Coordinates of C-alpha atoms and ligand atoms in Angstrom, one line a residue:
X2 CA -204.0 26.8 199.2
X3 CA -205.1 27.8 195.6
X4 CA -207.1 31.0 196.7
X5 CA -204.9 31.7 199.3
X6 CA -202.4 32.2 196.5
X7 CA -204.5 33.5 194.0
X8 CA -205.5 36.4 196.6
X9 CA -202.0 37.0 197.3
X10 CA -200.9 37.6 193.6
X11 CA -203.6 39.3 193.4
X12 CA -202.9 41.8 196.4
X13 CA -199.5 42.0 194.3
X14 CA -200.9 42.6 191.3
X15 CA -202.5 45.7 192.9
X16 CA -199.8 47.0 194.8
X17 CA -198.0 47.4 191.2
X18 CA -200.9 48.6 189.5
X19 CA -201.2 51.3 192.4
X20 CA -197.9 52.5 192.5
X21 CA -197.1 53.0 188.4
X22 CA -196.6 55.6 186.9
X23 CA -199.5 57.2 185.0
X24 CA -196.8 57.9 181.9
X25 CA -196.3 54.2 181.5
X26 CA -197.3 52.5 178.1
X27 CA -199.8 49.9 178.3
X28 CA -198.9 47.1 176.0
X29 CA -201.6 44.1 175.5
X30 CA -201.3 41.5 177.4
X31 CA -200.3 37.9 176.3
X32 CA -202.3 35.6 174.9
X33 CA -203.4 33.1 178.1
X34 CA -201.8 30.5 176.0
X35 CA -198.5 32.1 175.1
X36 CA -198.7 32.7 178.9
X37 CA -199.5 29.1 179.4
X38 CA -196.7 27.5 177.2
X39 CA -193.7 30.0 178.1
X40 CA -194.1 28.7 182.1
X41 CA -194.6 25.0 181.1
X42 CA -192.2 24.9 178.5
X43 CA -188.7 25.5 180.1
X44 CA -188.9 21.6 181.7
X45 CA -192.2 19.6 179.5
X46 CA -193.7 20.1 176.2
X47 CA -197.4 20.7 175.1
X48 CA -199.3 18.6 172.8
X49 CA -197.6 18.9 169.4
X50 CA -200.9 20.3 168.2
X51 CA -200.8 23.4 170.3
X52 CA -197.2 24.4 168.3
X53 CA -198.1 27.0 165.5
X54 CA -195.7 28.3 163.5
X55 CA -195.2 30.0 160.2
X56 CA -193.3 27.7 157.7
X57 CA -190.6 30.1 157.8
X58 CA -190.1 30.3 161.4
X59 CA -190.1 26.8 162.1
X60 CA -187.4 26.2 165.2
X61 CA -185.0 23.6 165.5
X62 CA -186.7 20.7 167.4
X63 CA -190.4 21.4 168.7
X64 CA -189.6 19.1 171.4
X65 CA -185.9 19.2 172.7
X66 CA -187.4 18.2 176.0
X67 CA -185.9 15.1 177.8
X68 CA -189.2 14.2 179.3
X69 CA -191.6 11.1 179.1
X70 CA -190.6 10.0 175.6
X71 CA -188.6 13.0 174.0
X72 CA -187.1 15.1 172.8
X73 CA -187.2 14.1 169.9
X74 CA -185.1 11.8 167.7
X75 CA -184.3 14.6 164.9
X76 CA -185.1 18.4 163.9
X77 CA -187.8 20.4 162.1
X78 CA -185.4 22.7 160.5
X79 CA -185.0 21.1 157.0
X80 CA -182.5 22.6 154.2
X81 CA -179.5 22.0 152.5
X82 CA -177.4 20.9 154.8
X83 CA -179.9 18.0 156.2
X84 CA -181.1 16.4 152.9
X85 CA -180.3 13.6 152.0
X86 CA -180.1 9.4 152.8
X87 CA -179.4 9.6 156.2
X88 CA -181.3 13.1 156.9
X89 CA -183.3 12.9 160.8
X90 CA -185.8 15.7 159.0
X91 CA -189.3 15.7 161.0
X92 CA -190.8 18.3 159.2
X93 CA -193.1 16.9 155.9
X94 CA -194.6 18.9 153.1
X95 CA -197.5 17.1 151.2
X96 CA -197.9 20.3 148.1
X97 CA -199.3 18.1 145.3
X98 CA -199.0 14.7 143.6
X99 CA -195.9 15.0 142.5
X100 CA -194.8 16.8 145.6
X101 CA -195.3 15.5 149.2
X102 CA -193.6 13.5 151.5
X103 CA -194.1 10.2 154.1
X104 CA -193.2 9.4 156.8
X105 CA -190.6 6.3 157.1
X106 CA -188.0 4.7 159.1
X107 CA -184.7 7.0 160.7
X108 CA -182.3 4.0 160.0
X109 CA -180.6 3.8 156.4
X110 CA -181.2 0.1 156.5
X111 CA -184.6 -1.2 155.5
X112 CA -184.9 -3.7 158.7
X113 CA -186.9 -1.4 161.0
X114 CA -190.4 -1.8 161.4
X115 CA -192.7 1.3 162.2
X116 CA -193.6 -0.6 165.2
X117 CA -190.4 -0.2 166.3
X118 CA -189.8 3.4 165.5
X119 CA -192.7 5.0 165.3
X120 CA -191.7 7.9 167.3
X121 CA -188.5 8.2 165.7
X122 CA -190.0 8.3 161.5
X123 CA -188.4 10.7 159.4
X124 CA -189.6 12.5 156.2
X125 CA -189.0 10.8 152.4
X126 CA -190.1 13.1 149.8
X127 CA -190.3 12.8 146.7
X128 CA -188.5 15.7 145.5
X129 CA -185.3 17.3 146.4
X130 CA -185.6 21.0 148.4
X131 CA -186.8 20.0 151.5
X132 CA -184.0 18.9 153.4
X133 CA -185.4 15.8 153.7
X134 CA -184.4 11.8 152.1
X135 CA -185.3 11.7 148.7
X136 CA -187.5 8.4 147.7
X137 CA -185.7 7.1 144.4
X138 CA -188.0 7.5 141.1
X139 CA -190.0 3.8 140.7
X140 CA -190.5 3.7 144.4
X141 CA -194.4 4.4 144.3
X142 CA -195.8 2.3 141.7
X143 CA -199.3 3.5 142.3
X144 CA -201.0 7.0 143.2
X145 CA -203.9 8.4 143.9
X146 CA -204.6 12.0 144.7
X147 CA -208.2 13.1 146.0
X148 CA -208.9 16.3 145.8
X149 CA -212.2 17.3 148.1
X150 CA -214.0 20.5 150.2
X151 CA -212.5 19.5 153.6
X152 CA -209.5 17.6 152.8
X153 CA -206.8 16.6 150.3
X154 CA -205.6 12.8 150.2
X155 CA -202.8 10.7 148.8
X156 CA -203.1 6.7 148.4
X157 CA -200.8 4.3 146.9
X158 CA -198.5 1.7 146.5
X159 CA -194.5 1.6 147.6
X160 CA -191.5 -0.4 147.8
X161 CA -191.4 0.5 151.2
X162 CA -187.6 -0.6 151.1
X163 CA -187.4 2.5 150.2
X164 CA -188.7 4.2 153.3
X165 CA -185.9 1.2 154.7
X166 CA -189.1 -0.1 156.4
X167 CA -188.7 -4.0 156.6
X168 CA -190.6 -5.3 153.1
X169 CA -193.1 -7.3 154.8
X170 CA -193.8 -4.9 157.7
X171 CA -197.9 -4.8 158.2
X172 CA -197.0 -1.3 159.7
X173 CA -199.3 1.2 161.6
X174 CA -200.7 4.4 161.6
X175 CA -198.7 7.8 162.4
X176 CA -200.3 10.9 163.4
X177 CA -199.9 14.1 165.3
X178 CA -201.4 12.5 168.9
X179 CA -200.5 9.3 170.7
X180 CA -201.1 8.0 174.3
X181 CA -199.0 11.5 175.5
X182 CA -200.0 13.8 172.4
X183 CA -196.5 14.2 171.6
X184 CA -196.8 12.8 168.4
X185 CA -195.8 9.8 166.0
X186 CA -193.2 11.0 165.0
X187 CA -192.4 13.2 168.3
X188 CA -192.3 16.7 167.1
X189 CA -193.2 16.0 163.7
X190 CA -194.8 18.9 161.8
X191 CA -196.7 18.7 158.8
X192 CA -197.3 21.9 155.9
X193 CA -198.9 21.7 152.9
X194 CA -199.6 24.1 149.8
X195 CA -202.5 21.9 148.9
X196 CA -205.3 22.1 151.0
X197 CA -208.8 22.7 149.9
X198 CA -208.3 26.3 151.0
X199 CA -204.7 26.5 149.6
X200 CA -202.7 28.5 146.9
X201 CA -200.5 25.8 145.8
X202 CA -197.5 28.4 147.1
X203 CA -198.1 29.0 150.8
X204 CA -197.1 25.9 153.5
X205 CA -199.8 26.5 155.7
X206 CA -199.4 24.4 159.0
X207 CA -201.8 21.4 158.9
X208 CA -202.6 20.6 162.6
X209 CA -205.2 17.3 162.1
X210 CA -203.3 14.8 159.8
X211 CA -202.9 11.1 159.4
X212 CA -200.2 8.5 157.8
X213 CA -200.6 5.0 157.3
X214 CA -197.8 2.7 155.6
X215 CA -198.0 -1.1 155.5
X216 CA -197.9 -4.0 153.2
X217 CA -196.9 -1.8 150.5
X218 CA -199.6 0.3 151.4
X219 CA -199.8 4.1 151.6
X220 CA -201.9 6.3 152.6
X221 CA -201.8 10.5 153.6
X222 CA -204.8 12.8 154.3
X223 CA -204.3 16.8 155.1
X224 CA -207.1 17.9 157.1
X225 CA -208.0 21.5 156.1
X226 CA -207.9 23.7 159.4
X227 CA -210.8 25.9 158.1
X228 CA -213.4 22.9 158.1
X229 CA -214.9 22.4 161.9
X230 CA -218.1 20.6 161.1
X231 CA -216.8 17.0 160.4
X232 CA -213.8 15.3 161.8
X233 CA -212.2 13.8 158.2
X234 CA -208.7 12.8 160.2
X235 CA -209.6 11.3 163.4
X236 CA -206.7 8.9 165.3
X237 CA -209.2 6.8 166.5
X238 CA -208.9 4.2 164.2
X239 CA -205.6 3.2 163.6
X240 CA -206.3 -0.7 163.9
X241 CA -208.1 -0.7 160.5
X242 CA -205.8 1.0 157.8
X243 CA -205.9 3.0 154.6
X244 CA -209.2 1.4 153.2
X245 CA -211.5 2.4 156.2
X246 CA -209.7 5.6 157.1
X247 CA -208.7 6.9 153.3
X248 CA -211.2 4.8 151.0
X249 CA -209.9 5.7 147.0
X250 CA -209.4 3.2 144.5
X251 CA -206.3 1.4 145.3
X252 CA -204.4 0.6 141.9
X253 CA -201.1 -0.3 141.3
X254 CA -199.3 1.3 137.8
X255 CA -202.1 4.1 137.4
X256 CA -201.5 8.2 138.9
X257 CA -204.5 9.9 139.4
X258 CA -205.5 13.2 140.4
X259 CA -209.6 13.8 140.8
X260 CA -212.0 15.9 142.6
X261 CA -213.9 13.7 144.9
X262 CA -216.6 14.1 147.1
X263 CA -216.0 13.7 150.9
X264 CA -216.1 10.4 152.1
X265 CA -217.7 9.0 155.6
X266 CA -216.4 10.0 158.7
X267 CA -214.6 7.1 159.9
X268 CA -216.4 4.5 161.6
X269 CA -219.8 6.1 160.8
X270 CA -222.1 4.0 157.9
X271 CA -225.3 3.2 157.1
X272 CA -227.1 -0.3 156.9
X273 CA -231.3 -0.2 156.0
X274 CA -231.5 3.3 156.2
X275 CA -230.0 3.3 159.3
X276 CA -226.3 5.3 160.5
X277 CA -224.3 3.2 162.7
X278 CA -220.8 4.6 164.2
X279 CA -218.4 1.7 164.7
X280 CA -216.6 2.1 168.2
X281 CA -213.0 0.5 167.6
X282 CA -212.0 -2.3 170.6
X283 CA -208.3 -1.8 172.0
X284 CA -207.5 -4.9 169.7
X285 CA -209.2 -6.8 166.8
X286 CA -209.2 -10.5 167.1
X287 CA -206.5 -12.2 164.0
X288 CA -209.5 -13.0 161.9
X289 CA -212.3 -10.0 162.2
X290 CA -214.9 -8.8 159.6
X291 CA -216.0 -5.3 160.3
X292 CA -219.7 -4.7 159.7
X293 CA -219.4 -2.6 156.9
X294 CA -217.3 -2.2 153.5
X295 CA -215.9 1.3 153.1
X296 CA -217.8 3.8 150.5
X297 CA -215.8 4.9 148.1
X298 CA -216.6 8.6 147.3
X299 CA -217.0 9.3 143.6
X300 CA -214.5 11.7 141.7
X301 CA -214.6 13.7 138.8
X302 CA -212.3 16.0 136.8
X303 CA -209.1 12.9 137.0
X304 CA -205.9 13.0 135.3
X305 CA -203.7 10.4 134.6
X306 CA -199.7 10.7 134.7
X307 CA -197.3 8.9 133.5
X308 CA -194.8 8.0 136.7
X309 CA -191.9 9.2 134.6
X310 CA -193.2 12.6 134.3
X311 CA -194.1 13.0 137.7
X312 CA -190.7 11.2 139.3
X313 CA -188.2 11.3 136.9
X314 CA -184.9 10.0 138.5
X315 CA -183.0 13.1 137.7
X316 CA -184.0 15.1 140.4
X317 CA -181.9 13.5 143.0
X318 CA -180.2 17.1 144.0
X319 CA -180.8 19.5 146.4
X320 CA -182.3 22.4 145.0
X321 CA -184.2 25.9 145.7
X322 CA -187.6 25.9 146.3
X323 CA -188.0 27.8 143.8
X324 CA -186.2 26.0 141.1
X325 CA -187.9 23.4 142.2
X326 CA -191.3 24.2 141.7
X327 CA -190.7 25.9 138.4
X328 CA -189.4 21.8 137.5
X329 CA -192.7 20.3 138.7
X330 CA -194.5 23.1 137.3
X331 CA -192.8 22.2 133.7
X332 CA -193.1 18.5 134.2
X333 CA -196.3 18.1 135.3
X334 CA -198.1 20.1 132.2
X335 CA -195.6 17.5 129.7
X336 CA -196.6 14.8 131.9
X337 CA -200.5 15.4 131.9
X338 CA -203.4 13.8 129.8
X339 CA -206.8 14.0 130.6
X340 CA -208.8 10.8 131.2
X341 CA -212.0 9.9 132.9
X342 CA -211.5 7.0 135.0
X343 CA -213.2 7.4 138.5
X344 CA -211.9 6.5 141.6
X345 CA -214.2 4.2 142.5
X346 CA -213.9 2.2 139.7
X347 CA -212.4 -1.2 140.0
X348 CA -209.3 -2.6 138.1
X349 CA -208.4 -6.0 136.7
X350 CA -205.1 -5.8 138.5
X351 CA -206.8 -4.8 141.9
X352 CA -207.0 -8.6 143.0
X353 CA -203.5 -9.3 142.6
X354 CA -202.2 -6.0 143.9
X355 CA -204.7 -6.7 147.3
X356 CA -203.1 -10.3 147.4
X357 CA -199.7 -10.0 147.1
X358 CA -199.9 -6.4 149.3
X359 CA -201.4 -8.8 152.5
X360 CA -199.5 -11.3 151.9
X361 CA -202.7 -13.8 152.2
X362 CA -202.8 -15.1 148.7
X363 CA -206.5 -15.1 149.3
X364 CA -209.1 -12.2 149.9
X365 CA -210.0 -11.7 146.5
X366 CA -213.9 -11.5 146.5
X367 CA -216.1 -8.2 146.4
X368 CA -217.7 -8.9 149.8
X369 CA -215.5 -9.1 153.2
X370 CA -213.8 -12.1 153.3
X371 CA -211.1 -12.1 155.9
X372 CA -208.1 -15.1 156.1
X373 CA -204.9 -14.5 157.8
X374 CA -202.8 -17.0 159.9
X375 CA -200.0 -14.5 159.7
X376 CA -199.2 -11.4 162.0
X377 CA -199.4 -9.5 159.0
X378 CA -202.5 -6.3 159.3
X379 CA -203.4 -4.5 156.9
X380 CA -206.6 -3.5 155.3
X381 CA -207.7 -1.8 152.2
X382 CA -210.4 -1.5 149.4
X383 CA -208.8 -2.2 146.0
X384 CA -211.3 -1.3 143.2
X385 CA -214.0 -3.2 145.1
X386 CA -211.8 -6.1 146.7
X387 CA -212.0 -6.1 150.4
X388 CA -209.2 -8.2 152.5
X389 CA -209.3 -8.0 156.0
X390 CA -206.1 -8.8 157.4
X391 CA -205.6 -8.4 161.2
X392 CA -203.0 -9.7 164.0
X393 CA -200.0 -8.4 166.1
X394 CA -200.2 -5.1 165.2
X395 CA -198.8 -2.1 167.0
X396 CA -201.4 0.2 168.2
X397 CA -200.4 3.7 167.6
X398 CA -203.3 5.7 169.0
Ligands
NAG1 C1 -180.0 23.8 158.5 O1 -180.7 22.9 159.4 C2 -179.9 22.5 160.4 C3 -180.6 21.5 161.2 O2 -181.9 21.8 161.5 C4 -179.6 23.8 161.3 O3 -178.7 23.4 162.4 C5 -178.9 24.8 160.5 O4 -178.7 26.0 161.2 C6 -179.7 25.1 159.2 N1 -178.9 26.0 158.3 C7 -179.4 27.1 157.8 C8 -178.5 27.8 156.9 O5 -180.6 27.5 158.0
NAG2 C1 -180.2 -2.7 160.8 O1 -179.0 -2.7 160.1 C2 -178.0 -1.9 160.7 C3 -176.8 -1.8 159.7 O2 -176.6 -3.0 159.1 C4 -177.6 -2.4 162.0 O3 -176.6 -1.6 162.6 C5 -178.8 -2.5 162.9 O4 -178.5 -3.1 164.1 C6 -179.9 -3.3 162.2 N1 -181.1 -3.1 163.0 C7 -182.0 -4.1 163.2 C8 -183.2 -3.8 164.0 O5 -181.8 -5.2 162.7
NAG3 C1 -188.2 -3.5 146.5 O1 -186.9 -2.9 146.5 C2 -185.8 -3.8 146.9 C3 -184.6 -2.9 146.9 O2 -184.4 -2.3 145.6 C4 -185.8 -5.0 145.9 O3 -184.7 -5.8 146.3 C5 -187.1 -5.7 145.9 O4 -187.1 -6.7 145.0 C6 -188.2 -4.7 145.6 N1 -189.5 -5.5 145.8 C7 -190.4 -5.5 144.9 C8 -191.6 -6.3 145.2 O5 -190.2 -5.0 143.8
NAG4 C1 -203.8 25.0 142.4 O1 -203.4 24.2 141.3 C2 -204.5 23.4 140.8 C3 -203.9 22.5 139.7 O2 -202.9 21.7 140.2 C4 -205.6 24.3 140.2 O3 -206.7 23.5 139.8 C5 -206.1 25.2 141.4 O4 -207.0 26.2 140.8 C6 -204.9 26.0 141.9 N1 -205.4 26.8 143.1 C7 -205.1 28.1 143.2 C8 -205.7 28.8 144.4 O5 -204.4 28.7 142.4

């Protein structure tokens, strides 16, 4: 059937090439994959990573297709007229630590749990001018920014009522794939200024990306497009959370920037001078230890904020981009000191902050130590404390 086709578009192909006229421009043809995605795209959509756009020609919805799980629940154009509380805004920048955004429940409640709408999260930035929800100042109470070759990552802690995610939801993992590689959100496109290879002006597109939020828990990391070697944002591990997937020095009340070194590829360590890679099952049993603790990378160069100076609570308005950087620009110099803490160094309030984030009121001690009769999950490094937290926990590959 194929061939016989094929031979017959081809015959047709030849007839037309045959009888035009010698005057006739020849233009290039398509790409095979612009080709590809203008016949499949009238009735399905591609895998959300085979969209690229320029920031400025971003469309209206990259999936408005009512197939399988779309279209999707809001838009990718963001400006003016969309920001604000109840903004459906799929489209988040992550620039620089006092600029990004996360990903968080559509509703303007917080009783959702990303469980429940993890095709459906919208962007929360924290600054005005991206037609997006604006998270109020005092939200994140801790920050870490992680500058490295490949990658550029942001860790923390929120009130994730402010994202009106449920306060005690254990949460998951979104990322640009899923079961259909549509996406989590559906559609949801991702820029940033701040990529290894970036000029802190230009949104370039960031196609390999990952988001986890839970337990008060945040973490973001920006895969740099130009690094092929190593796989830094894999989606393969989305039942283990920030501290095996973005390990940094967890610590409520302090913002950070540092250079850091590159940490492990997920799943990958090394026990007596041996590398192991870690295969993760389809589900963790409620009480697991993993076989290895999470290397921190070690940083350089950090420097402390004050949260004021990064999120002060006046900026609640909608304003240019410009206008707005020239802010952050202004507030970030005031709001800088230098300081040489690394990020692997541990804190006194790292215990408490672990506890009370997992909800186990245990969990405390250097090595793994895992307790958890809840259906809480959630699992990070905190300045050398380890909780292992696992239960009901919506699998977001
Ligand atoms: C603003 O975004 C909305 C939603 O994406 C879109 O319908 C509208 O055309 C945009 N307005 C401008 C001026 O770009
Ligand atoms: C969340 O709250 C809103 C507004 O009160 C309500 O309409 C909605 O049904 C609630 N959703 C859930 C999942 O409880
Ligand atoms: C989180 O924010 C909500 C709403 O402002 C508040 O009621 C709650 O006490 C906050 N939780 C913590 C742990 O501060
Ligand atoms: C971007 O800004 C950072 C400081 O935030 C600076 O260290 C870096 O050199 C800048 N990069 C470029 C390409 O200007």
């Amino acid at each position: 059937m194929a061939s016989t086709f094929l031979s017959a578009a081809l015959l047709a192909l030849a007839a037309t090439t045959v009888s035009a006229s010698p005057s006739v421009t020849i233009t290039d043809a398509p790409h095979p994959t612009l080709v590809a995605r203008a016949a499949s795209e009238t009735t399905s959509p591609l895998p959300l990573t085979q969209y690229t756009y320029a920031y400025a020609d971003i469309p209206y919805k990259v999936n408005p297709y009512a197939v399988g799980r779309g279209p999707q629940s809001g838009y990718n154009q963001c400006n003016s007229t969309t920001e604000g509380p109840d903004s459906q805004c799929q489209t988040a920048l992550l620039n620089s630590i006092d600029d990004f955004c996360l990903w968080g429940a559509p509703g303007t409640t917080p009783n959702q749990t990303i469980g429940d709408v993890e095709a459906a999260v919208v962007a929360y930035c924290t600054k005005s001018g991206h037609g997006a929800r604006i998270l109020p100042a005092g939200a994140i109470t801790g920050l870490q920014v992680l500058k490295t070759s490949a990658y550029t990552q942001w860790t923390g802690y929120i009130n994730q009522t402010a994202l009106n995610l449920q306060e005690d939801d254990s949460g998951g993992e979104l990322d640009p794939h899923g079961a259909d590689e549509l996406g989590n959100p559906l559609g949801g496109l991702v820029y940033s200024s701040g990529l290894p290879t970036g000029d802190n002006v230009t949104e370039a597109q960031v196609f390999s990306w990952n988001n986890f939020i839970g337990s008060g828990v945040f973490c973001f990391k920006v895969c740099d497009p130009s690094v092929t070697d190593k796989n830094y944002c894999q989606n393969i591990y989305d039942l283990i959370g920030c501290s095996y997937n973005m390990p940094a020095a967890y610590e409520d009340n302090v913002f950070l920037e540092c250079d850091s070194d590159l940490q492990d590829e997920v799943g990958t360590y090394t026990s007596d001078g041996q590398t192991y890679t870690w295969s993760q099952p389809t589900s963790l049993p409620a009480t697991s230890t993993l076989p290895w603790t999470p290397r921190v990378p070690s940083s350089s160069n950090c420097v402390t904020y004050q949260s004021a100076a990064l999120f002060p609570a006046s900026d609640l308005g909608y304003q240019s981009s410009a206008a707005a950087t020239a802010a952050a620009a202004s507030t970030t110099a005031s709001g800088a000191s230098a300081a040489a803490t690394a990020s692997g160094s541990a804190s006194s309030r790292s215990g408490s902050a672990s506890t009370s984030a997992t909800k186990t009121g245990s969990s405390t001690a250097a090595s793994s130590t895992s307790s958890s009769t809840s259906g809480a999950s959630s699992l990070f490094v905190s300045g050398g404390a380890f909780a292992v937290v696992l239960g009901t926990f919506a699998a977001m590959l």
